[in-house]
CSV table of C-alpha atoms in Angstrom, one decimal:
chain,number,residue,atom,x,y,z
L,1,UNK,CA,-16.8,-6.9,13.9
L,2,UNK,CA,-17.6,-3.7,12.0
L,3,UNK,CA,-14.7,-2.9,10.1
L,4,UNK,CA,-14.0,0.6,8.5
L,5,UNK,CA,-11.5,0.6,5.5
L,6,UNK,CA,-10.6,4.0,4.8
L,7,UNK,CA,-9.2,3.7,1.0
L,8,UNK,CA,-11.4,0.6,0.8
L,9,UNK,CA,-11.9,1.1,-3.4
L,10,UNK,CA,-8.1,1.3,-3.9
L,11,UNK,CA,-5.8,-1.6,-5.1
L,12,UNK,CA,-5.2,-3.2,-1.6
L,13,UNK,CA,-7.8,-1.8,-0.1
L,14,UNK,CA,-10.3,-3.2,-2.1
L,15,UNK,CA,-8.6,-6.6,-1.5
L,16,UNK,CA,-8.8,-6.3,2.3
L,17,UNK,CA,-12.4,-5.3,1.8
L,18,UNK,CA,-13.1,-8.4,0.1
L,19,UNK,CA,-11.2,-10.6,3.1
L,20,UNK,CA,-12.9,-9.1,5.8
L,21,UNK,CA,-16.4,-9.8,4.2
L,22,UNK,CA,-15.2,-13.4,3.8
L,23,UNK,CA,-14.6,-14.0,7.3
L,24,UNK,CA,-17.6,-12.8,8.6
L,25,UNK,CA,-17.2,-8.8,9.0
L,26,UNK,CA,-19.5,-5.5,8.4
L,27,UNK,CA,-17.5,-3.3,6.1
L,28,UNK,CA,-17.8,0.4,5.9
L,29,UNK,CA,-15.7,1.7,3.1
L,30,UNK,CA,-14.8,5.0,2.2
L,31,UNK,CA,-13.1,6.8,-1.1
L,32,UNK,CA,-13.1,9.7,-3.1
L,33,UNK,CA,-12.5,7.5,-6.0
L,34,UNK,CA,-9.0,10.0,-6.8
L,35,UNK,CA,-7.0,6.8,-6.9
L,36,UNK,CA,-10.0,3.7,-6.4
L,37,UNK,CA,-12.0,2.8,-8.5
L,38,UNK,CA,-15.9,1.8,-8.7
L,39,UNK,CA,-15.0,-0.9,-10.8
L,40,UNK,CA,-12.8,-2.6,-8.3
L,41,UNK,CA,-15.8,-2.7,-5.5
L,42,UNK,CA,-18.6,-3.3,-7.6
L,43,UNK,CA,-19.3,-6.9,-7.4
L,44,UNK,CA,-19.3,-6.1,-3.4
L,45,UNK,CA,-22.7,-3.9,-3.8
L,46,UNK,CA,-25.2,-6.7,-3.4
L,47,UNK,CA,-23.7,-7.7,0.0
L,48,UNK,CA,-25.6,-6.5,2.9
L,49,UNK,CA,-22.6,-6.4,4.9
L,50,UNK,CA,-20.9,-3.8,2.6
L,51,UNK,CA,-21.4,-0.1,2.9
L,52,UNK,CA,-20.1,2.7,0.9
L,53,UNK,CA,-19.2,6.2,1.4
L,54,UNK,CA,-18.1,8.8,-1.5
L,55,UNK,CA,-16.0,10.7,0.9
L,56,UNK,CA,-12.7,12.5,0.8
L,57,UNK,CA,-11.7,11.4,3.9
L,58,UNK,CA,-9.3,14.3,4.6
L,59,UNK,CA,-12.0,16.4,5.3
L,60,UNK,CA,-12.7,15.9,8.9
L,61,UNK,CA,-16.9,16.8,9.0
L,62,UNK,CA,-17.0,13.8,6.0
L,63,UNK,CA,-15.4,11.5,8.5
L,64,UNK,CA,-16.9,12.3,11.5
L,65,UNK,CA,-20.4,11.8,9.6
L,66,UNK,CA,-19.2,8.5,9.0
L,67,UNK,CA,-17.6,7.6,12.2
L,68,UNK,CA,-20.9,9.2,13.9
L,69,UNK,CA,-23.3,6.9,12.1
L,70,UNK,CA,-21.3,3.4,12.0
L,71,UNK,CA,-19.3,3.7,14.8
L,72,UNK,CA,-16.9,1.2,13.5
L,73,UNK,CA,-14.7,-1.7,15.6
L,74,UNK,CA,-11.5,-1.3,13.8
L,75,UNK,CA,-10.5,1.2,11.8
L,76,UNK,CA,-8.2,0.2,8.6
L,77,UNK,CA,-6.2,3.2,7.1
L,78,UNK,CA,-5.6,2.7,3.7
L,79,UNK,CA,-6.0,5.9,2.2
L,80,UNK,CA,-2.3,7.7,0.9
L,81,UNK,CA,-1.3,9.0,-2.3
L,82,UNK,CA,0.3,5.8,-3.6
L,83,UNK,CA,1.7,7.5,-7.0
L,84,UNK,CA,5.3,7.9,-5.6
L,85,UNK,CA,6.4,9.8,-9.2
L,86,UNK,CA,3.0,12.2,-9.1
L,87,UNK,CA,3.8,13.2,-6.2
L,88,UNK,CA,7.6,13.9,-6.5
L,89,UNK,CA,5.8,16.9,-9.0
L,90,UNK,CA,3.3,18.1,-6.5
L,91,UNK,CA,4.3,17.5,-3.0
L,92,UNK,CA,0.6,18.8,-1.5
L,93,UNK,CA,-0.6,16.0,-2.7
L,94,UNK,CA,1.3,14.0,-0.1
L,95,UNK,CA,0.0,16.7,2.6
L,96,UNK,CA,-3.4,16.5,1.9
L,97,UNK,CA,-4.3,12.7,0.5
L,98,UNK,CA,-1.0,10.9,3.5
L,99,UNK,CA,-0.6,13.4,6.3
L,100,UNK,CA,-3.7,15.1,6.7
L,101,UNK,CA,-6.1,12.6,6.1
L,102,UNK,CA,-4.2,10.2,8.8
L,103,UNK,CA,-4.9,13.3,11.4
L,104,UNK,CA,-8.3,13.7,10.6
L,105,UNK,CA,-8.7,9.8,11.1
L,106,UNK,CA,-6.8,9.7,14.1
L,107,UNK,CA,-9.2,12.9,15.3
L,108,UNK,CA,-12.1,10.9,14.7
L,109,UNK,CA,-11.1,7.8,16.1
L,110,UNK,CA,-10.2,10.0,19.2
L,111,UNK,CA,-13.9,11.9,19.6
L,112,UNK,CA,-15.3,8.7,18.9
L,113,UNK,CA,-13.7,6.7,21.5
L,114,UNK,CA,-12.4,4.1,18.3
L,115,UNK,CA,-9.6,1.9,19.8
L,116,UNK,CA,-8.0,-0.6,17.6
L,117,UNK,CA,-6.3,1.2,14.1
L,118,UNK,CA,-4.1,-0.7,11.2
L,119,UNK,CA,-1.9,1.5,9.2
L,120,UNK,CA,-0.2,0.6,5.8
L,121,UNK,CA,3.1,2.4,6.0
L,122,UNK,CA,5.9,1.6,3.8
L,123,UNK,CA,9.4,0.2,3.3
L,124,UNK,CA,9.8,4.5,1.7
L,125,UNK,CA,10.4,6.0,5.5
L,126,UNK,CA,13.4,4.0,5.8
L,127,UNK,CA,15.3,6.0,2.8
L,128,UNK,CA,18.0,5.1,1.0
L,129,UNK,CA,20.0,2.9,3.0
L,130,UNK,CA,22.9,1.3,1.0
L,131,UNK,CA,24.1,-2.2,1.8
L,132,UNK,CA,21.8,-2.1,5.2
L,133,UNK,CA,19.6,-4.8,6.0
L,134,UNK,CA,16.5,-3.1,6.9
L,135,UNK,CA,14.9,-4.4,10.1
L,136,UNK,CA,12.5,-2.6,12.3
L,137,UNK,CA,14.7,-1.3,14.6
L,138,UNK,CA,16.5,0.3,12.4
L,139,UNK,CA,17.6,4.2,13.2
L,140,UNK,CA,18.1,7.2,11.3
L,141,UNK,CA,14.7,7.2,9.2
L,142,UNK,CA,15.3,9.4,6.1
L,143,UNK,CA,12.7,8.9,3.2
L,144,UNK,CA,14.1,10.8,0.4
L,145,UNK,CA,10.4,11.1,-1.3
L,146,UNK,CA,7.8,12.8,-0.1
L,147,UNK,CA,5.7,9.8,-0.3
L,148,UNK,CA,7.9,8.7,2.7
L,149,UNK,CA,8.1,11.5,4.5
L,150,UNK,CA,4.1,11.6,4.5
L,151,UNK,CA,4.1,8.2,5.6
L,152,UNK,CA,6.7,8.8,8.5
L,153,UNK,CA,4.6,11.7,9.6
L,154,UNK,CA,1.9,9.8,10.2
L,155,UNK,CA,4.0,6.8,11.7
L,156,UNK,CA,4.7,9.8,14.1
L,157,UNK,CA,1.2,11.0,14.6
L,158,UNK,CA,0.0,7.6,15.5
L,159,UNK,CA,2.3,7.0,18.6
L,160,UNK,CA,1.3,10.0,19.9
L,161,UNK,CA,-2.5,9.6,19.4
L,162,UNK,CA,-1.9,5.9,20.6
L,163,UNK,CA,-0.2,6.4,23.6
L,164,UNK,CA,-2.3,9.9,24.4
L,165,UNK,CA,-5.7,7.6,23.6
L,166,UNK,CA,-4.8,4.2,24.7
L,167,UNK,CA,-5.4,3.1,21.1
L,168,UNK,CA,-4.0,-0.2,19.9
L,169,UNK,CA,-2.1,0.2,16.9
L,170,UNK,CA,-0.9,-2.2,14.6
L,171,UNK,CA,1.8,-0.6,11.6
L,172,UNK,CA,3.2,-2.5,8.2
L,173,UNK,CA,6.3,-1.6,6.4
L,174,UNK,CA,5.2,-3.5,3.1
L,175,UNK,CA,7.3,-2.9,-0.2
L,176,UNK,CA,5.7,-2.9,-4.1
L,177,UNK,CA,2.5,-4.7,-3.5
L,178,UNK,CA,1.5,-6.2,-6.9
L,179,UNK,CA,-1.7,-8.4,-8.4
L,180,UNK,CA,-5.0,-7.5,-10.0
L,181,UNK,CA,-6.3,-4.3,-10.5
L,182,UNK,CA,-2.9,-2.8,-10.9
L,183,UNK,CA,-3.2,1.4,-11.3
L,184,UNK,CA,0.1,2.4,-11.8
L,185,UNK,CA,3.9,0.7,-11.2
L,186,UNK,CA,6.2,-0.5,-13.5
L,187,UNK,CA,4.4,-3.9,-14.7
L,188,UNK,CA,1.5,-1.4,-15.4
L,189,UNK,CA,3.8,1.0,-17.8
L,190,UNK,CA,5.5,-1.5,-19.0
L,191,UNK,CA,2.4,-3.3,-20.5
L,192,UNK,CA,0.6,0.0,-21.6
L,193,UNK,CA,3.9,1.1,-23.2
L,194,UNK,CA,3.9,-2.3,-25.2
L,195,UNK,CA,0.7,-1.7,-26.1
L,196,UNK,CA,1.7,1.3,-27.9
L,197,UNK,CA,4.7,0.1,-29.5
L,198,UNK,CA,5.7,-3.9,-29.1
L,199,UNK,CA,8.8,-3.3,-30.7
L,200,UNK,CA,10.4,-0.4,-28.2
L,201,UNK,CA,10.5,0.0,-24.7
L,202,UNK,CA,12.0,2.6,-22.9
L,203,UNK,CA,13.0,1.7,-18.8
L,204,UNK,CA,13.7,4.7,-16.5
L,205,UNK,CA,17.1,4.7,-15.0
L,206,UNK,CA,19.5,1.3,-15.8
L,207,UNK,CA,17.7,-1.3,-15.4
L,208,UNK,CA,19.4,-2.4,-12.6
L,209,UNK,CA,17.1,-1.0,-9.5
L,210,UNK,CA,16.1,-4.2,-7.8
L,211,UNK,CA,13.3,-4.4,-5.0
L,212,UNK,CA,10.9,-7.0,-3.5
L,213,UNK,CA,7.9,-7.2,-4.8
L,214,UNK,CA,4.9,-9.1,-2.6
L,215,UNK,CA,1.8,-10.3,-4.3
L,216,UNK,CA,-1.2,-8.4,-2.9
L,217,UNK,CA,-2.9,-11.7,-1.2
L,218,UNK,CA,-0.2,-12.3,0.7
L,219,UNK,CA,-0.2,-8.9,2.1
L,220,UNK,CA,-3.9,-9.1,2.8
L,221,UNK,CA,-3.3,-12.7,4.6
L,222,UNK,CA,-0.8,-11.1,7.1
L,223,UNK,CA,-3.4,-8.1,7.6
L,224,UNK,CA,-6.0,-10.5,8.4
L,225,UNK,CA,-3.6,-13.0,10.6
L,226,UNK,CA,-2.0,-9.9,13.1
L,227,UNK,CA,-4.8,-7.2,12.6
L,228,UNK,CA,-5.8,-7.8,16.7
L,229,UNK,CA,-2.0,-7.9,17.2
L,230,UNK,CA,-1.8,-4.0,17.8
L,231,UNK,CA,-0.4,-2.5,21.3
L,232,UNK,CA,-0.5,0.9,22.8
L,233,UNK,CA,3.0,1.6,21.6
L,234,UNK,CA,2.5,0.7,17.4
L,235,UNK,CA,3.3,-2.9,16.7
L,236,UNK,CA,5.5,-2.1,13.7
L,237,UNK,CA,6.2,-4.9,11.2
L,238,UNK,CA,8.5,-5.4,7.9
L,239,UNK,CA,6.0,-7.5,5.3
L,240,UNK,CA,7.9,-9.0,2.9
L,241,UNK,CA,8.8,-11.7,0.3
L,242,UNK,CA,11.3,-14.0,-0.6
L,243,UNK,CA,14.5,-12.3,-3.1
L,244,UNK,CA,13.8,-9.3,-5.2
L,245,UNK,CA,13.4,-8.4,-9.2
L,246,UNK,CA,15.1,-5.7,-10.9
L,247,UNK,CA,13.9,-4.0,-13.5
L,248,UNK,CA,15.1,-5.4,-16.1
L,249,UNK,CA,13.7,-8.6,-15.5
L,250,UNK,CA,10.5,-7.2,-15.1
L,251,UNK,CA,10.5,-6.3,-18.7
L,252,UNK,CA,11.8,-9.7,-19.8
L,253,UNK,CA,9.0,-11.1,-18.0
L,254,UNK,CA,6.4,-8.8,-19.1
L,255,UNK,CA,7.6,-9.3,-22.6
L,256,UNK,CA,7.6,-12.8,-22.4
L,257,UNK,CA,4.3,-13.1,-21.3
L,258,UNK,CA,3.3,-11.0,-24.0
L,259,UNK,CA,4.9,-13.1,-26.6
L,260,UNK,CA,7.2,-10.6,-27.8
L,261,UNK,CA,10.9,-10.7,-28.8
L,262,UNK,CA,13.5,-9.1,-30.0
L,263,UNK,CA,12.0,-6.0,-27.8
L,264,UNK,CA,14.3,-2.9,-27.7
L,265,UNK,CA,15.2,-1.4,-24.0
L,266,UNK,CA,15.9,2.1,-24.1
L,267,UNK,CA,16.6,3.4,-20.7
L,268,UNK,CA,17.7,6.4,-19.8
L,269,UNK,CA,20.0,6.7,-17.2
L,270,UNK,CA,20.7,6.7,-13.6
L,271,UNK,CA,21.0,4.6,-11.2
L,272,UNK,CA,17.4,5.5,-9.8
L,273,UNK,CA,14.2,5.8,-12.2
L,274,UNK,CA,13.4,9.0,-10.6
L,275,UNK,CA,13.9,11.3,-7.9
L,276,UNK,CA,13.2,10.0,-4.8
L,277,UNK,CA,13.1,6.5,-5.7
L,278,UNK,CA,15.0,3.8,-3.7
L,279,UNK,CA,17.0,2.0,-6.5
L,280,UNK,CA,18.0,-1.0,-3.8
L,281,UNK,CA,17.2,-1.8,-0.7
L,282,UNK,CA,16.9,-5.6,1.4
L,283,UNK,CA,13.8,-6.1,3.7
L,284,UNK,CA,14.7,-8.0,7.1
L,285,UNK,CA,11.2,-10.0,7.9
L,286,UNK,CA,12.2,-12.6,10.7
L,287,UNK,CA,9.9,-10.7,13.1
L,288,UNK,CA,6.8,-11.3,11.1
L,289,UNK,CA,7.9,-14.8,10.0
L,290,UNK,CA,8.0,-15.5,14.1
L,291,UNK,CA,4.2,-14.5,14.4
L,292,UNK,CA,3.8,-17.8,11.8
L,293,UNK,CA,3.6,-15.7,8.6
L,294,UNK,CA,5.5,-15.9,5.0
L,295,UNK,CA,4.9,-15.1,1.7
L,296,UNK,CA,3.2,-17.6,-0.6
L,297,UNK,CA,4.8,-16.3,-3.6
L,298,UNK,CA,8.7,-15.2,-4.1
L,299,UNK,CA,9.4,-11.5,-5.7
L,300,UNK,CA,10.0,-13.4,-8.9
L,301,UNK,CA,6.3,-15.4,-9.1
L,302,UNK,CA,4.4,-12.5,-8.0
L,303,UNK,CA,5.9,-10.5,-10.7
L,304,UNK,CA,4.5,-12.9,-13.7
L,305,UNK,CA,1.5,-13.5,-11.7
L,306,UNK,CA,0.6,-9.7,-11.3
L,307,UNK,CA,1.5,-9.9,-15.2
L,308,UNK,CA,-0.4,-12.4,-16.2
L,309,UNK,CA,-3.6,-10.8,-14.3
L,310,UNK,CA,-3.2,-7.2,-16.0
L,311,UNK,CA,-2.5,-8.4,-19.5
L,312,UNK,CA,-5.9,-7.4,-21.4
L,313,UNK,CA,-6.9,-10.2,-22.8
């Protein structure tokens, strides 16, 4: 299989990227390098079976130069804005680097006759649903961020292109994906704030917000298990983990690891840490668990793992 990961040099992408090689794949990456970095690809440069493209790939003549000459298999659309706060200052971010980039990709995938797509999407379309157990069926999508609102756009834009194209789509609803190679999040301010001053810390909001958190190879393991699982009509899956972490705990964990005490929490306020964030919300994943996959690592243990990897040492 010739695989194209668009985003391929971000976080997760660059994770998928190194699964697909494992098991046997070409891989055709493509980033701008706005969010990826070279650093997290570079030891996959000496592989034959790994190919790079400098592109921005919402800029259709860049893809369809790269569509034209690999004519990929499957098609893995990782590329998004996945800076939920820089974004809530400059919502054409989400336009141009979400929405736009998913049409172009869904353009070339159409010209070039490309049939199977996987989409990240995110636990953000469903908005902030007090109290609701969050299932896949669930109605009334509302994202209150812009992030989300790129995402369900393009959730949108995918049925249609599916059905229109008999494309076979496959769509996860994943939460705060965590590990190595962290670029931004909380355990990532948290540890450069302690870098600055170990004796201070100041927590947006109160502490309280509490969300799953999935370590990124556990994602990457359910990619690899459904990816030929898509369907005309988007196969749409919750991926998920076991409990969830609030904020607070985060910062005892992080400081802990550290080997500080007697750390100061400032926080300032609110029940959310910013506007458009989801303080709360609980993730039904019995649909995904009934296609024999779970999480390897609760919300708690992937927390101190992804802490333990991004600590400079």
């Amino acid at each position: 299989m010739k695989a194209l990961v668009i985003g391929g040099a971000g976080f997760i992408g660059s994770h998928l990227c190194e699964a697909l090689l494992a098991e046997g794949s070409r891989v055709v990456c493509v980033d701008d390098f706005s969010l990826g970095t070279a650093d997290n690809i570079s030891h996959l440069s000496e592989n034959t079976d790994f190919i790079l493209y400098e592109k921005d790939a919402s800029v259709l003549k860049n893809l369809e130069e790269v569509f034209e000459k690999e004519h990929p298999d499957h098609v893995f659309h990782l590329a998004a804005n996945s800076d939920i706060q820089a974004s809530a200052l400059n919502p054409e971010v989400e336009y141009k680097n979400t929405y736009t980039t998913t049409f172009q990709i869904l353009c070339c995938m159409r010209k070039f006759k490309i049939k199977k797509l996987f989409f990240a999407s995110t636990s953000a379309v469903y908005g902030d649903k007090k109290d609701v157990i969050l299932d896949e069926n669930t109605s009334a999508l509302s994202p209150v961020s812009y992030y989300g609102a790129a995402k369900l756009g393009s959730e949108a834009l995918i049925s249609a292109f599916s059905y229109m194209n008999d494309m076979e789509t496959l769509i996860f609803r994943f939460p705060n994906v965590i590990g190595p190679k962290l670029t931004h999040g909380v355990i990532y301010d948290f540890l450069r704030k302690l870098e600055k001053d170990p004796q201070r810390l100041q927590i947006l909001g109160d502490g309280e917000q509490t969300k799953p958190y999935i370590y990124v190879s556990d994602l990457i393991d359910a990619i690899i298990l459904l990816k030929d699982k898509g369907e005309r009509n988007p196969v749409l899956y919750n991926v998920g983990t076991k409990g969830a972490t609030s904020v607070t705990a985060i910062a005892d964990i992080v400081c802990g690891e550290l080997g500080l005490s007697d750390v100061q929490y400032d926080y300032t306020g609110g029940q959310g840490g910013w506007k458009g964030d989801v303080p709360k919300f609980r993730y039904c994943t019995d649909k995904i668990q009934s296609m024999g996959w779970s999480a390897k690592y609760s919300s708690d243990e992937a927390v101190r793992k992804a802490v333990k990897n991004n600590i400079k040492r």
